[in-house]
Amino acid sequence: PTTLKKEAAMSSGATLVADNNATAIDFNNLGALIAPAAAVTMSYTRGTIIKTIKVCLTGRITLGGGC
């Protein structure tokens, strides 16, 4: 296969922190969140850019919003 574009997962200097200190996120075969048992909110920071990412119990991932 031909690689069209290769990007690093995160740029140097970027941080991603889970607000409830989740060390792993597990999904079931339908895509729903198994562990942790509550939605996970994460903060992404890179310089002056700050984003909030939420992983909902349904498996939906939202940027800056609620479930």
mmCIF file of C-alpha atoms in Angstrom, residues 9-44:
data_model
loop_
_atom_site.group_PDB
_atom_site.id
_atom_site.type_symbol
_atom_site.label_atom_id
_atom_site.label_comp_id
_atom_site.label_asym_id
_atom_site.label_seq_id
_atom_site.Cartn_x
_atom_site.Cartn_y
_atom_site.Cartn_z
ATOM 1 C CA ALA A 9 -0.557 11.014 16.929
ATOM 2 C CA MET A 10 0.208 14.132 18.955
ATOM 3 C CA SER A 11 2.622 16.982 18.389
ATOM 4 C CA SER A 12 5.485 17.518 20.761
ATOM 5 C CA GLY A 13 4.430 19.741 23.631
ATOM 6 C CA ALA A 14 0.819 18.539 23.512
ATOM 7 C CA THR A 15 -0.835 16.937 26.553
ATOM 8 C CA LEU A 16 -3.991 14.874 26.943
ATOM 9 C CA VAL A 17 -5.296 14.438 30.488
ATOM 10 C CA ALA A 18 -8.412 12.528 31.610
ATOM 11 C CA ASP A 19 -10.311 14.472 34.275
ATOM 12 C CA ASN A 20 -11.244 11.337 36.239
ATOM 13 C CA ASN A 21 -7.695 9.903 35.952
ATOM 14 C CA ALA A 22 -8.803 7.046 33.670
ATOM 15 C CA THR A 23 -5.778 4.984 32.670
ATOM 16 C CA ALA A 24 -7.609 2.983 29.985
ATOM 17 C CA ILE A 25 -10.840 3.198 28.001
ATOM 18 C CA ASP A 26 -12.574 -0.070 27.048
ATOM 19 C CA PHE A 27 -15.415 -0.480 24.550
ATOM 20 C CA ASN A 28 -17.737 -3.452 24.011
ATOM 21 C CA ASN A 29 -18.401 -5.083 20.628
ATOM 22 C CA LEU A 30 -21.168 -2.542 19.914
ATOM 23 C CA GLY A 31 -18.894 0.440 20.567
ATOM 24 C CA ALA A 32 -20.328 1.415 23.958
ATOM 25 C CA LEU A 33 -18.056 2.371 26.830
ATOM 26 C CA ILE A 34 -17.459 -0.467 29.320
ATOM 27 C CA ALA A 35 -14.771 0.980 31.562
ATOM 28 C CA PRO A 36 -14.759 3.356 33.238
ATOM 29 C CA ALA A 37 -18.461 3.172 34.089
ATOM 30 C CA ALA A 38 -18.978 6.920 33.590
ATOM 31 C CA ALA A 39 -18.306 9.268 30.684
ATOM 32 C CA VAL A 40 -14.677 10.358 30.385
ATOM 33 C CA THR A 41 -13.789 14.014 29.909
ATOM 34 C CA MET A 42 -10.315 14.798 28.622
ATOM 35 C CA SER A 43 -8.454 18.055 28.174
ATOM 36 C CA TYR A 44 -6.115 18.494 25.208
#
